[in-house]
Every structure is written in structure tokens, then in C-alpha cells.
Amino acid sequence: GFAPEVAWVTRAGRSPLARALALRPTSEAVIHPYMARWIRSHRDLPLRLNQWCNVIRWEFSCPMPFIRTREFLWQEGHTAHATQVSAEEEVGKA
């Protein structure tokens, strides 16, 4: 699991929260161990994963001049390739 990377929030400003909130680590900490299980040979490559997740900004001092919110939807792509050339070609397609 990724328990060592989880941040537990117990206060909001000076007020204690009724229950602790868990903030997950970046997706690499979660996805890479699974990718290692899914890839058993070069025939499994390339592996392409698309992920959507809600993200909460940790820092939020002053959102101006841009209109920003604390929470937003984030899209990530994770890939694994047999060769560097294959990886570079994938990046060129993005």
C-alpha cells in the first residue's frame, strides 16, 4: 500500500476536524506497483493507462490574479515501454 505517503489532516485553521481526512500521495506511488504486477514480459508492452482523479491544492494563500479553486479534476497518463524509442514516440503523440 501507499500508507507511508498518506497525509492525515486533523485541523482546519485553528479548529479540529470531527474526523481526520486522508490525502493520498501522487498517483505514481499507487500505480507503479500495479504496473509491475501487470507487466510480465515485453509482449505486455506498451502499457497505457489513463486516470482521472480529484485533486486538492495544499497551498492556497492567494488565488488572484487567476480564479482558482482548491479542488479540481486532474487527468494523468501512465505508460511503460519496451524501448526508449517507443517511449519518445508516445510523448510525441501527446
Short mmCIF file of C-alpha atoms in Angstrom, two decimals:
data_model
loop_
_atom_site.label_atom_id
_atom_site.label_comp_id
_atom_site.label_asym_id
_atom_site.label_seq_id
_atom_site.Cartn_x
_atom_site.Cartn_y
_atom_site.Cartn_z
CA GLY A 1 0.00 0.00 0.00
CA PHE A 2 0.86 3.63 -0.01
CA ALA A 3 0.11 4.27 3.70
CA PRO A 4 3.57 5.81 4.37
CA GLU A 5 2.83 8.54 1.80
CA VAL A 6 -0.63 9.50 3.15
CA ALA A 7 -1.01 12.88 4.86
CA TRP A 8 -3.62 12.98 7.62
CA VAL A 9 -5.33 16.33 8.16
CA THR A 10 -6.79 16.78 11.63
CA ARG A 11 -7.27 20.57 11.79
CA ALA A 12 -8.76 23.29 9.59
CA GLY A 13 -7.09 26.50 10.63
CA ARG A 14 -7.34 26.51 14.41
CA SER A 15 -10.37 24.23 14.57
CA PRO A 16 -10.07 20.47 15.00
CA LEU A 17 -11.92 18.39 12.42
CA ALA A 18 -14.65 15.97 13.51
CA ARG A 19 -12.73 13.23 11.69
CA ALA A 20 -9.31 13.05 10.09
CA LEU A 21 -9.08 13.45 6.31
CA ALA A 22 -6.62 11.36 4.31
CA LEU A 23 -4.80 12.99 1.41
CA ARG A 24 -3.44 10.41 -0.98
CA PRO A 25 0.04 10.60 -2.48
CA THR A 26 0.73 11.25 -6.13
CA SER A 27 -0.55 8.57 -8.44
CA GLU A 28 2.86 7.09 -9.16
CA ALA A 29 3.01 5.75 -5.60
CA VAL A 30 -0.26 3.91 -6.25
CA ILE A 31 0.01 2.88 -9.90
CA HIS A 32 3.63 1.77 -10.30
CA PRO A 33 3.37 -1.30 -8.01
CA TYR A 34 0.35 -2.47 -10.03
CA MET A 35 2.13 -1.85 -13.31
CA ALA A 36 4.95 -4.08 -12.05
CA ARG A 37 2.39 -6.85 -11.49
CA TRP A 38 0.64 -6.40 -14.84
CA ILE A 39 3.79 -6.41 -16.95
CA ARG A 40 5.25 -9.90 -17.13
CA SER A 41 7.05 -9.78 -20.48
CA HIS A 42 7.88 -7.48 -23.37
CA ARG A 43 4.70 -8.75 -25.02
CA ASP A 44 2.69 -6.80 -22.42
CA LEU A 45 4.18 -3.55 -23.68
CA PRO A 46 3.38 -0.85 -24.32
CA LEU A 47 1.04 -0.41 -21.38
CA ARG A 48 -1.02 2.77 -21.46
CA LEU A 49 -3.18 3.91 -18.54
CA ASN A 50 -5.43 6.94 -18.31
CA GLN A 51 -6.54 8.20 -14.90
CA TRP A 52 -8.88 10.93 -13.76
CA CYS A 53 -8.87 11.99 -10.11
CA ASN A 54 -9.92 14.88 -7.91
CA VAL A 55 -7.00 16.90 -6.60
CA ILE A 56 -6.97 19.34 -3.70
CA ARG A 57 -4.41 22.13 -3.57
CA TRP A 58 -2.36 22.01 -0.40
CA GLU A 59 -1.22 25.63 -0.66
CA PHE A 60 -3.84 28.30 -1.12
CA SER A 61 -2.65 31.67 0.12
CA CYS A 62 -3.96 33.99 -2.57
CA PRO A 63 -5.68 32.73 -5.72
CA MET A 64 -5.51 36.06 -7.54
CA PRO A 65 -4.95 37.10 -10.32
CA PHE A 66 -6.27 33.75 -11.54
CA ILE A 67 -9.56 32.26 -10.48
CA ARG A 68 -8.52 29.03 -8.82
CA THR A 69 -10.33 26.62 -6.60
CA ARG A 70 -8.96 24.25 -4.00
CA GLU A 71 -10.31 21.15 -5.73
CA PHE A 72 -10.08 20.32 -9.42
CA LEU A 73 -10.20 17.35 -11.78
CA TRP A 74 -6.80 16.08 -12.92
CA GLN A 75 -6.02 13.75 -15.81
CA GLU A 76 -2.87 11.67 -15.84
CA GLY A 77 -1.33 9.30 -18.33
CA HIS A 78 1.00 6.50 -17.24
CA THR A 79 2.86 4.37 -19.76
CA ALA A 80 5.50 1.67 -19.85
CA HIS A 81 7.51 0.83 -22.97
CA ALA A 82 9.97 -1.80 -24.11
CA THR A 83 12.38 0.77 -25.53
CA GLN A 84 13.26 4.42 -25.12
CA VAL A 85 12.39 4.98 -28.79
CA SER A 86 8.86 3.68 -28.16
CA ALA A 87 8.50 5.97 -25.13
CA GLU A 88 9.71 9.00 -27.08
CA GLU A 89 7.27 8.24 -29.90
CA GLU A 90 4.43 8.14 -27.34
CA VAL A 91 5.46 11.52 -25.97
CA GLY A 92 5.47 12.91 -29.50
CA LYS A 93 1.83 11.85 -29.91
CA ALA A 94 0.67 13.70 -26.80
#
